[in-house]
Short mmCIF file of C-alpha atoms in Angstrom, two decimals:
data_model
loop_
_atom_site.label_atom_id
_atom_site.label_comp_id
_atom_site.label_asym_id
_atom_site.label_seq_id
_atom_site.Cartn_x
_atom_site.Cartn_y
_atom_site.Cartn_z
CA MET R 1 -19.14 -10.34 3.77
CA GLY R 2 -22.88 -10.47 4.37
CA ILE R 3 -22.41 -10.67 8.13
CA PHE R 4 -19.84 -7.87 8.03
CA SER R 5 -22.21 -5.75 5.97
CA LYS R 6 -25.05 -6.23 8.48
CA LEU R 7 -22.77 -5.39 11.39
CA THR R 8 -21.54 -2.30 9.60
CA LYS R 9 -25.09 -1.12 8.98
CA SER R 10 -26.05 -1.81 12.59
CA MET R 11 -23.02 0.05 13.93
CA THR R 12 -23.70 2.94 11.56
CA ALA R 13 -27.29 3.15 12.80
CA MET R 14 -26.12 3.15 16.42
CA VAL R 15 -23.62 5.93 15.73
CA LEU R 16 -26.26 7.90 13.84
CA VAL R 17 -28.74 7.60 16.72
CA THR R 18 -26.03 8.68 19.16
CA ILE R 19 -25.17 11.73 17.05
CA LEU R 20 -28.80 12.66 16.52
CA SER R 21 -29.53 12.26 20.19
CA GLY R 22 -26.69 14.61 21.02
CA ILE R 23 -28.11 17.35 18.81
CA GLY R 24 -31.73 16.88 19.86
CA PHE R 25 -33.14 14.98 16.87
CA TYR R 26 -33.72 11.79 18.84
CA GLY R 27 -36.13 13.64 21.12
CA LEU R 28 -37.87 14.89 17.98
CA PHE R 29 -38.28 11.31 16.75
CA ILE R 30 -39.87 10.40 20.08
CA GLU R 31 -42.27 13.36 19.84
CA GLU R 32 -43.18 12.35 16.28
CA ALA R 33 -43.83 8.81 17.46
CA ASN R 34 -46.12 10.13 20.19
CA ALA R 35 -47.81 12.41 17.68
CA ALA R 36 -48.45 9.42 15.46
CA SER R 37 -50.51 7.78 18.22
CA MET R 38 -52.36 11.03 18.96
CA ILE R 39 -56.06 11.06 18.16
CA ASN R 40 -57.31 14.08 16.23
CA VAL R 41 -60.98 14.75 16.94
CA LYS R 42 -61.46 15.86 13.35
CA THR R 43 -60.54 12.37 12.22
CA TYR R 44 -63.62 11.21 14.10
CA GLY R 45 -65.88 13.69 12.37
CA ALA R 46 -65.68 16.78 14.57
CA LYS R 47 -65.94 19.95 12.50
CA GLY R 48 -64.86 22.66 14.94
CA ASP R 49 -66.70 25.21 12.83
CA GLY R 50 -68.75 26.78 15.63
CA LYS R 51 -71.97 25.61 13.94
CA THR R 52 -72.00 21.82 14.00
CA ASP R 53 -72.90 19.80 17.10
CA ASP R 54 -69.64 17.88 17.63
CA THR R 55 -70.74 16.03 20.79
CA SER R 56 -70.97 12.56 19.25
CA SER R 57 -67.70 12.82 17.34
CA ILE R 58 -65.77 14.07 20.38
CA LYS R 59 -67.19 11.30 22.56
CA LYS R 60 -65.99 8.71 20.04
CA ALA R 61 -62.52 10.26 20.02
CA LEU R 62 -62.37 10.35 23.84
CA ALA R 63 -63.46 6.70 24.05
CA GLU R 64 -60.74 5.71 21.60
CA GLY R 65 -58.23 7.80 23.55
CA ALA R 66 -59.11 5.90 26.71
CA ALA R 67 -58.78 2.56 24.93
CA LYS R 68 -55.36 3.48 23.55
CA LYS R 69 -54.22 5.49 26.61
CA THR R 70 -53.18 8.40 24.49
CA THR R 71 -53.73 12.08 23.66
CA VAL R 72 -56.93 13.42 22.16
CA TYR R 73 -56.06 16.52 20.18
CA PHE R 74 -58.32 19.47 19.37
CA PRO R 75 -56.87 21.58 16.54
CA LYS R 76 -57.80 25.24 16.27
CA GLY R 77 -61.56 25.63 16.10
CA THR R 78 -64.78 26.02 18.08
CA TYR R 79 -66.32 22.66 18.96
CA LEU R 80 -69.95 22.88 20.03
CA VAL R 81 -71.20 20.26 22.49
CA ASN R 82 -74.62 19.64 24.01
CA PRO R 83 -74.47 20.76 27.67
CA LYS R 84 -77.09 18.13 28.57
CA ASP R 85 -74.62 15.46 27.40
CA PRO R 86 -71.29 16.38 29.09
CA LEU R 87 -67.97 15.12 27.81
CA ALA R 88 -66.37 12.32 29.85
CA VAL R 89 -62.58 12.01 30.09
CA SER R 90 -61.27 8.72 31.47
CA SER R 91 -57.98 7.41 32.87
CA ASN R 92 -54.75 7.74 30.90
CA VAL R 93 -56.11 10.39 28.54
CA LYS R 94 -54.62 13.76 27.75
CA VAL R 95 -56.91 16.39 26.23
CA LEU R 96 -54.72 18.77 24.27
CA GLY R 97 -55.49 21.88 22.26
CA ASP R 98 -53.65 24.70 20.54
CA GLY R 99 -54.35 27.15 23.35
CA ALA R 100 -57.06 29.81 23.34
CA THR R 101 -57.94 29.05 19.71
CA SER R 102 -59.07 25.50 20.55
CA ILE R 103 -62.49 26.01 22.14
CA ILE R 104 -64.93 23.46 23.49
CA LYS R 105 -68.16 25.41 23.90
CA ALA R 106 -71.62 24.64 25.24
CA SER R 107 -74.14 24.92 22.43
CA THR R 108 -77.39 26.81 22.76
CA LYS R 109 -79.36 23.60 22.25
CA ASP R 110 -80.06 23.20 25.97
CA PHE R 111 -78.84 23.92 29.53
CA GLY R 112 -76.73 21.44 31.50
CA TRP R 113 -75.05 20.60 34.77
CA GLU R 114 -71.45 20.57 33.48
CA LEU R 115 -69.43 20.83 30.28
CA MET R 116 -66.71 18.24 30.98
CA ARG R 117 -66.06 15.67 33.71
CA VAL R 118 -62.81 13.78 34.31
CA SER R 119 -62.87 10.49 36.22
CA GLY R 120 -59.97 8.18 36.94
CA LYS R 121 -56.21 8.42 37.12
CA ASP R 122 -53.39 10.00 35.12
CA ILE R 123 -55.50 12.53 33.24
CA GLU R 124 -54.38 15.85 31.78
CA ILE R 125 -56.33 18.80 30.37
CA SER R 126 -53.91 21.15 28.64
CA ASN R 127 -53.83 24.17 26.35
CA ILE R 128 -57.54 24.34 25.65
CA SER R 129 -60.47 26.69 26.25
CA LEU R 130 -63.54 25.33 28.01
CA ASP R 131 -66.43 27.74 27.51
CA GLY R 132 -69.61 27.06 29.46
CA ASN R 133 -71.28 29.82 27.42
CA LYS R 134 -73.44 30.62 30.50
CA LEU R 135 -75.31 27.39 29.77
CA VAL R 136 -73.85 25.14 32.49
CA ASN R 137 -73.62 25.36 36.28
CA ARG R 138 -70.08 23.95 36.32
CA VAL R 139 -67.53 23.97 33.53
CA LEU R 140 -64.95 21.32 34.51
CA VAL R 141 -65.54 18.67 37.18
CA VAL R 142 -63.03 16.24 38.71
CA SER R 143 -64.95 13.22 40.02
CA GLY R 144 -64.52 11.81 43.49
CA GLY R 145 -61.73 9.25 43.80
CA SER R 146 -59.69 10.59 40.89
CA GLU R 147 -55.90 10.72 41.19
CA ARG R 148 -53.06 12.45 39.39
CA VAL R 149 -55.17 14.89 37.41
CA ASN R 150 -53.41 17.87 35.86
CA VAL R 151 -55.30 20.88 34.47
CA ASN R 152 -52.90 23.39 32.99
CA LYS R 153 -52.53 26.32 30.59
CA SER R 154 -56.24 26.36 29.84
CA ILE R 155 -59.15 28.79 29.99
CA VAL R 156 -62.19 27.81 32.04
CA ALA R 157 -65.04 30.29 31.75
CA ASN R 158 -68.69 31.26 31.76
CA ALA R 159 -70.78 29.30 34.24
CA SER R 160 -74.22 30.56 35.17
CA HIS R 161 -77.76 29.57 36.17
CA SER R 162 -80.69 28.86 33.91
CA THR R 163 -83.17 31.72 33.66
CA LYS R 164 -86.11 29.27 33.65
CA THR R 165 -87.60 28.88 37.12
CA SER R 166 -88.76 25.35 36.25
CA SER R 167 -85.26 24.22 35.29
CA ASP R 168 -83.17 21.84 37.41
CA TYR R 169 -80.31 24.26 36.79
CA PHE R 170 -82.07 27.37 38.08
CA SER R 171 -80.09 27.18 41.36
CA GLY R 172 -76.99 25.45 42.72
CA VAL R 173 -73.38 26.34 43.49
CA LEU R 174 -71.63 27.57 40.36
CA SER R 175 -67.98 26.77 39.72
CA GLY R 176 -65.36 26.98 37.01
CA ILE R 177 -63.32 23.99 38.23
CA LEU R 178 -64.87 21.66 40.80
CA VAL R 179 -62.84 18.97 42.58
CA TYR R 180 -64.69 16.38 44.65
CA GLY R 181 -63.44 14.28 47.58
CA ASN R 182 -61.31 11.13 47.88
CA THR R 183 -59.08 12.74 45.24
CA LYS R 184 -55.30 12.90 45.43
CA ALA R 185 -52.49 14.67 43.60
CA ILE R 186 -54.64 17.19 41.72
CA THR R 187 -52.69 19.96 39.98
CA ILE R 188 -54.40 23.10 38.71
CA ASP R 189 -51.68 25.30 37.21
CA SER R 190 -51.37 28.32 34.95
CA ASN R 191 -55.03 28.53 33.95
CA GLU R 192 -57.38 31.46 33.54
CA VAL R 193 -60.69 31.02 35.36
CA LYS R 194 -63.23 33.75 34.73
CA ASN R 195 -66.85 34.85 34.53
CA ILE R 196 -68.40 32.52 37.08
CA VAL R 197 -71.38 34.60 38.17
CA ALA R 198 -74.51 33.46 40.03
CA ILE R 199 -77.80 35.04 39.00
CA ASN R 200 -80.21 33.01 41.18
CA PRO R 201 -80.10 32.25 44.91
CA THR R 202 -79.19 28.88 46.40
CA GLY R 203 -80.24 28.50 50.02
CA GLY R 204 -80.93 32.21 50.18
CA SER R 205 -77.64 33.39 48.69
CA MET R 206 -76.03 33.64 45.29
CA ILE R 207 -73.02 31.30 45.39
CA ALA R 208 -70.19 31.09 42.87
CA ARG R 209 -66.66 29.68 43.07
CA GLY R 210 -63.87 30.05 40.55
CA ILE R 211 -62.16 26.89 41.84
CA TYR R 212 -64.11 24.79 44.33
CA VAL R 213 -62.59 21.87 46.26
CA THR R 214 -65.20 20.00 48.28
CA THR R 215 -66.83 16.55 48.69
CA THR R 216 -69.68 14.98 46.77
CA TRP R 217 -73.01 15.85 48.32
CA GLY R 218 -74.63 12.91 50.08
CA LYS R 219 -71.52 10.72 49.94
CA SER R 220 -68.97 9.81 52.57
CA GLU R 221 -65.71 11.15 51.15
CA ALA R 222 -62.47 12.37 52.65
CA ALA R 223 -61.32 15.82 51.65
CA ALA R 224 -59.15 16.14 48.57
CA ALA R 225 -55.47 15.79 49.50
CA ASN R 226 -52.20 16.91 47.95
CA VAL R 227 -53.89 19.50 45.80
CA SER R 228 -51.75 22.16 44.14
CA ILE R 229 -53.47 25.32 42.88
CA THR R 230 -50.74 27.52 41.43
CA ASN R 231 -50.08 30.34 38.97
CA ASN R 232 -53.71 30.79 37.93
CA TYR R 233 -55.46 34.03 37.04
CA ILE R 234 -58.92 34.07 38.62
CA HIS R 235 -61.23 36.99 37.94
CA HIS R 236 -64.83 38.16 37.72
CA ILE R 237 -66.36 35.75 40.23
CA GLY R 238 -69.55 37.03 41.85
CA PRO R 239 -71.73 38.51 43.08
CA ALA R 240 -70.88 40.07 46.46
CA ASP R 241 -73.33 37.77 48.25
CA ASP R 242 -70.98 34.77 48.05
CA GLY R 243 -68.59 34.95 45.10
CA ASP R 244 -65.16 33.49 45.98
CA GLY R 245 -62.15 32.93 43.72
CA ILE R 246 -61.05 29.72 45.47
CA TYR R 247 -62.96 27.83 48.14
CA TYR R 248 -61.20 24.80 49.68
CA GLU R 249 -63.70 22.94 51.84
CA ASP R 250 -63.67 19.86 54.05
CA PRO R 251 -67.27 19.27 55.21
CA ASN R 252 -65.99 16.51 57.53
CA MET R 253 -64.83 19.28 59.84
CA ASP R 254 -68.49 19.73 60.78
CA SER R 255 -68.28 16.43 62.71
CA GLY R 256 -64.68 16.87 63.92
CA LYS R 257 -63.27 14.46 61.32
CA GLY R 258 -61.30 16.85 59.17
CA ILE R 259 -57.85 15.86 57.87
CA ASP R 260 -54.72 17.81 57.05
CA THR R 261 -54.89 18.09 53.28
CA ASN R 262 -51.18 18.87 52.65
CA SER R 263 -52.24 21.23 49.88
CA ILE R 264 -50.97 24.53 48.53
CA ILE R 265 -52.52 27.65 47.01
CA SER R 266 -49.62 29.59 45.59
CA ASN R 267 -48.71 32.41 43.22
CA ASN R 268 -52.20 32.94 41.88
CA LYS R 269 -53.50 36.31 40.75
CA PHE R 270 -56.99 37.50 41.71
CA ASP R 271 -59.04 40.43 40.46
CA ASN R 272 -62.77 41.20 40.69
CA ASN R 273 -63.65 38.43 43.13
CA ALA R 274 -66.72 40.00 44.65
CA LYS R 275 -66.66 38.56 48.18
CA ARG R 276 -63.31 36.83 48.74
CA ALA R 277 -60.30 35.76 46.76
CA ILE R 278 -59.61 32.69 48.95
CA LYS R 279 -61.78 30.93 51.52
CA ILE R 280 -60.44 27.99 53.55
CA TYR R 281 -62.66 25.66 55.53
CA ALA R 282 -60.12 22.86 55.70
CA GLN R 283 -56.88 21.94 57.46
CA GLY R 284 -53.24 21.71 56.51
CA LEU R 285 -52.93 24.25 53.69
CA THR R 286 -50.23 26.74 52.81
CA VAL R 287 -51.46 29.92 51.10
CA THR R 288 -48.44 31.79 49.81
CA GLY R 289 -47.25 34.25 47.18
CA ASN R 290 -50.70 35.17 45.89
CA GLN R 291 -51.53 38.60 44.49
CA ILE R 292 -55.00 39.79 45.45
CA LEU R 293 -56.34 42.98 43.93
CA ASN R 294 -59.48 44.71 45.19
CA SER R 295 -60.89 46.61 42.22
CA TYR R 296 -64.17 47.60 43.88
CA LEU R 297 -64.70 51.04 45.38
CA GLN R 298 -68.24 51.76 46.57
CA ASN R 299 -69.60 49.84 43.56
CA ASN R 300 -70.02 46.27 44.84
CA TYR R 301 -73.66 45.33 45.51
CA TYR R 302 -75.64 42.49 47.05
CA ALA R 303 -77.86 40.69 44.55
CA SER R 304 -80.24 38.69 46.76
CA GLY R 305 -81.89 38.46 50.15
CA SER R 306 -82.92 41.30 52.42
CA ASP R 307 -79.82 43.27 51.40
CA LYS R 308 -80.58 43.02 47.67
CA GLY R 309 -79.56 46.21 45.91
CA SER R 310 -77.66 47.63 48.86
CA ILE R 311 -73.95 48.31 48.75
CA ALA R 312 -71.61 45.59 50.02
CA PRO R 313 -68.05 45.99 51.32
CA ASP R 314 -65.61 46.76 48.54
CA MET R 315 -64.58 43.19 49.29
CA TYR R 316 -65.47 41.28 52.41
CA SER R 317 -62.06 39.60 52.64
CA ALA R 318 -58.99 38.72 50.63
CA ILE R 319 -58.31 35.50 52.57
CA SER R 320 -60.66 33.89 55.11
CA VAL R 321 -59.43 30.92 57.15
CA TYR R 322 -61.85 28.81 59.19
CA GLY R 323 -59.71 25.71 59.72
CA SER R 324 -56.69 24.73 61.83
CA ASN R 325 -53.06 24.00 60.91
CA ASN R 326 -52.93 26.58 58.12
CA THR R 327 -50.18 28.99 57.06
CA ILE R 328 -50.85 32.30 55.29
CA LYS R 329 -47.59 33.88 54.21
CA SER R 330 -45.99 36.26 51.73
CA ASN R 331 -49.21 37.29 49.98
CA THR R 332 -49.69 40.77 48.49
CA ILE R 333 -53.11 42.28 49.12
CA SER R 334 -53.97 45.70 47.67
CA GLY R 335 -56.29 47.68 45.41
CA ILE R 336 -58.33 50.86 45.17
CA GLY R 337 -60.95 49.47 47.53
CA SER R 338 -60.70 48.28 51.11
CA PHE R 339 -61.49 44.97 52.79
CA TYR R 340 -63.73 44.48 55.77
CA ALA R 341 -61.03 42.03 56.90
CA ALA R 342 -58.12 41.58 54.52
CA ILE R 343 -57.03 38.41 56.32
CA GLU R 344 -59.74 36.90 58.49
CA VAL R 345 -58.96 33.95 60.79
CA GLY R 346 -61.61 32.14 62.80
CA ALA R 347 -65.16 33.07 63.66
CA VAL R 348 -67.54 30.70 65.48
CA GLU R 349 -65.37 27.61 65.92
CA THR R 350 -61.88 27.92 67.44
CA VAL R 351 -59.02 27.39 65.01
CA ASN R 352 -55.59 26.22 66.17
CA ASN R 353 -52.01 26.42 64.93
CA ILE R 354 -52.23 29.37 62.56
CA VAL R 355 -49.32 31.32 61.07
CA VAL R 356 -49.88 34.67 59.34
CA SER R 357 -46.50 36.00 58.29
CA ASN R 358 -44.77 38.36 55.88
CA ASN R 359 -47.91 39.45 54.08
CA LYS R 360 -48.17 42.94 52.62
CA ILE R 361 -51.61 44.48 53.09
CA THR R 362 -52.54 47.87 51.67
CA MET R 363 -56.11 49.00 52.18
CA GLY R 364 -57.48 51.48 49.65
CA PRO R 365 -57.20 54.95 51.23
CA LYS R 366 -60.33 56.29 49.47
CA SER R 367 -62.67 53.64 50.84
CA VAL R 368 -65.40 54.98 53.13
CA GLN R 369 -66.67 51.65 54.50
CA LYS R 370 -66.50 51.19 58.26
CA GLY R 371 -64.70 48.59 60.35
CA LYS R 372 -61.80 48.01 57.97
CA THR R 373 -59.27 45.64 59.61
CA ALA R 374 -56.13 44.27 57.98
CA ILE R 375 -55.78 41.10 60.14
CA ARG R 376 -58.92 40.12 62.06
CA LEU R 377 -58.63 37.23 64.54
CA GLY R 378 -61.71 35.46 65.87
CA ASN R 379 -61.67 32.42 68.14
CA ILE R 380 -58.06 31.30 67.87
CA ASN R 381 -55.49 29.30 69.84
CA LYS R 382 -51.74 28.87 69.20
CA PHE R 383 -51.07 31.53 66.61
CA THR R 384 -48.20 33.55 65.18
CA ILE R 385 -48.69 36.94 63.50
CA ASP R 386 -45.23 37.98 62.37
CA GLY R 387 -43.48 40.25 59.89
CA ASN R 388 -46.57 41.63 58.16
CA VAL R 389 -46.60 45.09 56.57
CA ILE R 390 -49.93 46.88 56.93
CA GLU R 391 -51.11 50.26 55.63
CA ASN R 392 -54.43 52.09 56.01
CA GLY R 393 -57.73 50.96 57.41
CA ASP R 394 -59.38 51.40 60.81
CA LYS R 395 -57.33 48.75 62.65
CA GLY R 396 -54.13 46.99 61.80
CA ILE R 397 -54.56 43.81 63.87
CA TRP R 398 -57.61 43.00 65.99
CA THR R 399 -58.33 40.02 68.27
CA TRP R 400 -62.10 40.44 68.50
CA GLN R 401 -63.07 37.09 70.07
CA ASN R 402 -61.20 34.62 72.31
CA ALA R 403 -57.49 34.66 71.53
CA ASP R 404 -55.11 32.43 73.48
CA ASN R 405 -51.46 31.42 73.36
CA GLY R 406 -50.13 33.58 70.56
CA SER R 407 -47.51 36.06 69.47
CA ILE R 408 -47.82 39.30 67.51
CA THR R 409 -44.30 40.29 66.55
CA ASN R 410 -42.19 42.25 64.07
CA ASN R 411 -45.13 43.76 62.21
CA LYS R 412 -44.94 47.17 60.55
CA ILE R 413 -48.22 49.07 60.79
CA LYS R 414 -48.92 52.51 59.35
CA MET R 415 -52.44 53.82 59.88
CA THR R 416 -53.17 57.32 58.62
CA SER R 417 -56.59 57.48 60.30
CA GLY R 418 -56.88 54.39 62.49
CA GLY R 419 -55.33 52.33 65.27
CA GLY R 420 -52.49 49.82 65.45
CA ILE R 421 -53.08 46.62 67.46
CA ASP R 422 -56.39 46.14 69.27
CA LEU R 423 -56.39 43.46 71.99
CA THR R 424 -59.94 44.12 73.15
CA THR R 425 -63.38 42.70 72.45
CA TYR R 426 -66.90 44.08 72.65
CA LEU R 427 -68.31 40.60 73.41
CA ALA R 428 -69.19 39.59 76.97
CA GLN R 429 -67.21 36.68 78.45
CA PHE R 430 -64.61 36.80 75.68
CA SER R 431 -60.96 37.63 76.40
CA GLN R 432 -57.39 37.70 75.14
CA LYS R 433 -54.78 35.83 77.14
CA ASN R 434 -51.24 34.46 77.03
CA ILE R 435 -50.19 36.75 74.18
CA VAL R 436 -46.81 38.34 73.56
CA CYS R 437 -46.92 41.55 71.55
CA SER R 438 -43.37 42.71 70.79
CA ASN R 439 -41.02 44.41 68.34
CA ASN R 440 -43.82 45.91 66.27
CA THR R 441 -43.32 49.25 64.52
CA ILE R 442 -46.56 51.21 64.63
CA GLN R 443 -47.58 54.64 63.34
CA ALA R 444 -51.23 55.34 64.10
CA THR R 445 -53.49 58.31 64.78
CA GLN R 446 -55.93 56.65 67.22
CA PHE R 447 -53.91 54.18 69.31
CA ILE R 448 -50.72 52.14 69.21
CA VAL R 449 -51.78 49.09 71.26
CA LYS R 450 -55.19 48.95 72.92
CA LEU R 451 -55.62 46.73 75.99
CA ALA R 452 -58.66 45.61 78.01
CA SER R 453 -59.23 44.90 81.67
CA SER R 454 -60.19 41.36 80.69
CA ASN R 455 -56.71 40.65 79.26
CA PHE R 456 -54.78 37.94 81.10
CA ASN R 457 -51.03 37.49 80.80
CA VAL R 458 -50.76 39.82 77.84
CA GLN R 459 -47.24 41.22 77.45
CA VAL R 460 -46.59 44.32 75.38
CA LEU R 461 -42.87 44.82 74.84
#
């Protein structure tokens, strides 16, 4: 009877687990088990009252989280940390909050380089607000060599320079999220990145980036690879001197050693990015489905250098591409203001294998700035410009430097006071050659397609 009783109890338990699993309770048990291993920073002495310096308590909790490979949880509250003593998040740790009400904030005790740095593998930052409080140069940094880092559903805000000229933090590139090199599988999804504004010049210009992917200065690192930057809202990045929403950079391209990064910038929303929404100096990216709004109209100003105080373009560019093997497709670019070049490809160095397709570009009709071009092509080889819809501006598509081996097809261009496709250049010894221009629908007041005597094998059909 004893054996029978034990078997009966065991069978009953198995049936009960099966039933509970079928109606969702088993998953709840698993979540409760995970919650039981979760580390609450308040257990380690953090107050979250917006008054107490919680740096030491949070560091203890993060160290324990790394030891146990578990979640470190920040309940609702404002946790002040010393910006001179940034928080370090190690491998196998998840930092989790309750959303916008869980705030890690730089205290006014000092000024610092960064608020939080993650280093290692399998790290997640989720549902939390990281507030630099204008007391750090960078808010969240992903160290070189890190892998499988996920930053999601968080707010990253308020990076600035120190106002003290003697401070180490008086200059430098500002950023909301900074990703260094030798990193792989970095996901930045569904975050809000805002208020990253330079106030002092670095190398003669005021430089700020909402999200900055680059390599560690002075180190030999490969560019970050397999990076996914998706569904973020990036706004108020400035000033006009050099304020970009996203800058993806591979400095190894300077020596011809750039790699295809196999990365994507997709479905992000941009507003009030003073110079550009997206700048690419790297290879092998797809930029797709982004919404870029130009909210400036004769009210965007330079803040440094010889142009200090003078008016800048409403925005210099929505998307600038200075690397090969990149695809720019299905983005929506609009706003009350106009762009000097809504999509700019190439400048000094020749870029190869570029696709610009199915983008919708609407330049603000009230803008009075000069030289407004929807798609501006510099030194470029092997390119496809196809299926774009363009309205307003001075020129729809312009190949202003050397352009070779390309097609401009199936575009719809409507220019109420400008020209359609310009295949000329004002530069000596530059030319456009081996280009097919066909099946475009163009309404323009100045010209439909403009050709030059220097064109070679240019077919307009």
